[in-house]
Structure formats: structure tokens, C-alpha cells
Coordinates of C-alpha atoms in Angstrom, one line a residue:
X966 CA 82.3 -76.0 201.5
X967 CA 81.4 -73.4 198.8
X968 CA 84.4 -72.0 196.7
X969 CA 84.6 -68.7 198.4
X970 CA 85.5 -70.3 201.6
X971 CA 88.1 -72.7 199.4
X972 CA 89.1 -69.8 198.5
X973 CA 89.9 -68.0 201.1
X974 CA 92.2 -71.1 202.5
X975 CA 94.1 -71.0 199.7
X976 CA 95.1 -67.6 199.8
X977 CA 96.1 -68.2 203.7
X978 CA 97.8 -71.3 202.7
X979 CA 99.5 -69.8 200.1
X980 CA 100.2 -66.4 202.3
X981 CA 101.9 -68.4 205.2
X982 CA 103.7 -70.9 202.6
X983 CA 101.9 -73.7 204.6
X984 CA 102.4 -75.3 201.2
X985 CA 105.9 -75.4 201.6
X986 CA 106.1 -78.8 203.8
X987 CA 104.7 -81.2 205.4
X988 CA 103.2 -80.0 208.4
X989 CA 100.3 -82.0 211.1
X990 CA 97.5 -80.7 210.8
X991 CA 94.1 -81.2 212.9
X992 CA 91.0 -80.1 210.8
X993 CA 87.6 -79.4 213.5
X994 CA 84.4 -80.0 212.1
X995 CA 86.1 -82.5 209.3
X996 CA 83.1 -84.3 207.8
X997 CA 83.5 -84.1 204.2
X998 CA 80.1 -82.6 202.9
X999 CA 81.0 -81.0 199.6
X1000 CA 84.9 -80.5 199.2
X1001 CA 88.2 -81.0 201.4
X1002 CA 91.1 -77.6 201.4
X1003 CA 93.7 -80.7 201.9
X1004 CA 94.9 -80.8 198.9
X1005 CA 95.7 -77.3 199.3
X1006 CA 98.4 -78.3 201.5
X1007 CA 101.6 -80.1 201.2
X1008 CA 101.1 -83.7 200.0
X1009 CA 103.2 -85.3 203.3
X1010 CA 101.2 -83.6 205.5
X1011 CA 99.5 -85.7 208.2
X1012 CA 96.0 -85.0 208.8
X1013 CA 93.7 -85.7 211.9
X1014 CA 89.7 -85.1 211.3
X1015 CA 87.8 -84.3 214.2
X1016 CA 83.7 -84.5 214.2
X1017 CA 80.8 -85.2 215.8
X1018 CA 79.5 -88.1 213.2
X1019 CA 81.4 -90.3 211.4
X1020 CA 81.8 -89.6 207.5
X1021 CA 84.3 -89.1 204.9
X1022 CA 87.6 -87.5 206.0
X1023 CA 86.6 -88.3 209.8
X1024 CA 89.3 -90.0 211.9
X1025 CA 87.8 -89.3 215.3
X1026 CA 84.5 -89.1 216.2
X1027 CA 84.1 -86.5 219.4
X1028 CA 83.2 -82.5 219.8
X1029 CA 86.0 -80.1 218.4
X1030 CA 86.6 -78.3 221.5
X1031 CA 87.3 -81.5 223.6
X1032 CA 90.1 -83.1 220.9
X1033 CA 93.6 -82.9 222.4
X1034 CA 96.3 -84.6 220.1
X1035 CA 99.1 -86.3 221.3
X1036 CA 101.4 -83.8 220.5
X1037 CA 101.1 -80.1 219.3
X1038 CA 100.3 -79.5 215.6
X1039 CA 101.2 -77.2 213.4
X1040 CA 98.0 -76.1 211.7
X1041 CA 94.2 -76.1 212.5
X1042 CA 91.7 -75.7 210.2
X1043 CA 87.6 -75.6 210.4
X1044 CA 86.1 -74.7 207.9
X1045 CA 81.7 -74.0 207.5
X1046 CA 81.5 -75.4 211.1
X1047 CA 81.5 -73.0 213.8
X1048 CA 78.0 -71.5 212.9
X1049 CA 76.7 -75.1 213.4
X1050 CA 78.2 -74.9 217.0
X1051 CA 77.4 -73.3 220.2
X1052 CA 80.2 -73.5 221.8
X1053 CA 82.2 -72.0 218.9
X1054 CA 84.3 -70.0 221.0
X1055 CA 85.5 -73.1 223.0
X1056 CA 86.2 -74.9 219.9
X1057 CA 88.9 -71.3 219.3
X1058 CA 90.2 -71.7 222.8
X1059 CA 90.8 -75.4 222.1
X1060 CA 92.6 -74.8 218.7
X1061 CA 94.9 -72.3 220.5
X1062 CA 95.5 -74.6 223.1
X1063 CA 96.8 -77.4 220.8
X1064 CA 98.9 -75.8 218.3
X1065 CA 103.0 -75.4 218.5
X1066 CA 104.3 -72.1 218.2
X1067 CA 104.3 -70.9 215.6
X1068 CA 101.0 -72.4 214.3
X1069 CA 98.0 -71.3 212.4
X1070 CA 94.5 -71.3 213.0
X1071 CA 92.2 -70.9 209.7
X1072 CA 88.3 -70.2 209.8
X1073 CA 85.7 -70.0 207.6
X1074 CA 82.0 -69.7 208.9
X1075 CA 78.8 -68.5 207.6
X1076 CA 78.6 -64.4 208.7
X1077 CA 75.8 -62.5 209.1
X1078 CA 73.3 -62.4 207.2
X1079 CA 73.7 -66.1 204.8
X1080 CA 70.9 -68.2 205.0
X1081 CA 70.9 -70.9 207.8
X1082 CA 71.9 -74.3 206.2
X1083 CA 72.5 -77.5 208.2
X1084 CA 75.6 -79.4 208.5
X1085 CA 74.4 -81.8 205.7
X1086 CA 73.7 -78.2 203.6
X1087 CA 70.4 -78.9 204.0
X1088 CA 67.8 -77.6 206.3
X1089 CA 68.7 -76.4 210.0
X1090 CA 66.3 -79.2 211.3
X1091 CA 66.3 -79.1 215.3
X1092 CA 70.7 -79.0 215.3
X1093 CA 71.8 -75.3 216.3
X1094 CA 72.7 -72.9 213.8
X1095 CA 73.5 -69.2 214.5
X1096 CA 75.8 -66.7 212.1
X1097 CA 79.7 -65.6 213.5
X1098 CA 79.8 -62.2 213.5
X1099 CA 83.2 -60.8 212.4
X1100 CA 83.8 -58.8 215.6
X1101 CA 83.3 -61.7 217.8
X1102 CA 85.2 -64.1 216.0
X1103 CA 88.0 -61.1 216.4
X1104 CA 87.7 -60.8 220.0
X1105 CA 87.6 -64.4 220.2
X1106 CA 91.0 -64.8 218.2
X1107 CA 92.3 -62.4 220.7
X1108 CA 91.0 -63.8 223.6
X1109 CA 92.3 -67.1 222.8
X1110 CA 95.7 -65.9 222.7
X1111 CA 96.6 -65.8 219.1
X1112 CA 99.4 -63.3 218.6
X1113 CA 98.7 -62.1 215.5
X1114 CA 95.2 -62.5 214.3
X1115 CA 92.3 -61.0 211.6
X1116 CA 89.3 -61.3 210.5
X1117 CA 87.7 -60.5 207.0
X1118 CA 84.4 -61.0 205.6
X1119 CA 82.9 -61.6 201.8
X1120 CA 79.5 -60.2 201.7
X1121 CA 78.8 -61.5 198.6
X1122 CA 79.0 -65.2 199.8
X1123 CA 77.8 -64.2 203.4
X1124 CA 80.9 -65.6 204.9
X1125 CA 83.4 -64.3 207.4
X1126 CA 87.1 -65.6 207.6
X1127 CA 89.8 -65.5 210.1
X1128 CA 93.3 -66.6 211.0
X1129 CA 95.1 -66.8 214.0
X1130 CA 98.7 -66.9 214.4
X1131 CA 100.2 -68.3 217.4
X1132 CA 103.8 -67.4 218.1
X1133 CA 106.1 -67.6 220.9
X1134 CA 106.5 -70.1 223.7
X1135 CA 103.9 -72.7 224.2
X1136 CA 103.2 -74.9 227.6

């Protein structure tokens, strides 16, 4: 990930004091290319990564939108991942559907207009790639259920950024 998007997970971090204690967290799309926001978090917090190949910071190997923990967690986090998938929007629905309320959802993705990258931060190759546009992540926030929830983008690095807040009663 590119330090904007670190960036931006810090200041939500740091807005929602998820610094504060240990929390479980779930991180979709956790393959370690070029930097980790963990650290951002407090130290006794217990992580699961999610992706589709195996790699640093990886604990299970399967699609984002099909993970379902054992118990609810307290935070998701996917960073630089849902432009690489098309079923980004299942991969919100499923984050919703596995965090305790209250609970956190935070996103970074490549908006409109960076230049496609593949998941290795190379070239797109033949594996899909298509830009979030900030409205649709919005309505997809909303659609999920997320009680509170906003989007932002940074046109300089061509990213958009959201977070989701879950609150109330869960299933």
C-alpha cells in the first residue's frame, strides 16, 4: 500500500480510538505487497488475513466475500483490494455481515482515474481490475447496512476511502 492510503487508516484508527485496545480484527485482501496498517492498531490485537493466494500476513487462503469467522469481530479492514475484485460489493455485504456492533469497516481502493496496477503492483495481466468510484462505494456502505458511513477521496493519489460504522443489534 502507498502512504496515502496508510494514511488514511491512521487517521480512522486514530479518529475511532481503535488504538485504544485490543480488538479482532479480519483484514480482506491481506497479502502483504508493500506495507501492513497493523501496527497502527493496538499491539494485543488479534488479526485474521483473508486472501486469495498465500503470502506474507495471510492466515487463510479463500475469497474475501466468502470468509465467515467464528465469532463476530470488531474491525475489518481491506485495504488496495477491492479494485482488484469484481465482486467488490459482496466483499462489503460480507464485512457487514461479520462484524459486532459496534464495528468498523475501513477501505482504501484505487478511485477513478489512478492507473490500473495488479495485485503484485505490477501490470494488470489477465486478473480483473476496474477503479471504485466514490459514489458507489457510498451506496454500497449504505446498502450493506452500515449505520453511519462516508466516503472521501484524495485526487492527488487517485484513491478513494471509506468507513462504515456498524451500530446497534446484530443477528
Amino acid at each position: 500500500m502507498h502512504d496515502a492510503a496508510f494514511l488514511f487508516v491512521a487517521r480512522a484508527v486514530s479518529t475511532q480510538r481503535l488504538d485504544s485496545r485490543p480488538l479482532v480484527a479480519v483484514e480482506l485482501g491481506a497479502c502483504n505487497v508493500n506495507g501492513s496498517v497493523r501496527a497502527l492498531f493496538h499491539a494485543d490485537t488479534a488479526w485474521t488475513g483473508i486472501d486469495l493466494r498465500p503470502g506474507a500476513g495471510v492466515d487463510v487462503v479463500m475469497a474475501a466475500e466468502e470468509y465467515q469467522p467464528v465469532r463476530p469481530v470488531d474491525v475489518v479492514v481491506t485495504t488496495e483490494t477491492l479494485e482488484h475484485a469484481p465482486g467488490w460489493r459482496d466483499i462489503i455485504v460480507n464485512a457487514a455481515g461479520i462484524l459486532r456492533a459496534p464495528g468498523w469497516l475501513i477501505v482504501t481502493a484505487a478511485g477513478p482515474g489512478r492507473t490500473p496496477h495488479g495485485c503484485d503492483g505490477g501490470s494488470v495481466g489477465d486478473e480483473h481490475y476496474a477503479n471504485i468510484d466514490p459514489d458507489a462505494l457510498l451506496d454500497a456502505l449504505n446498502a450493506a447496512g452500515f449505520s453511519a458511513s462516508m466516503v472521501e477521496t484524495n485526487d492527488v493519489a487517485g484513491d478513494v476511502y471509506g468507513l462504515g460504522i456498524m451500530q446497534g443489534a446484530q443477528p
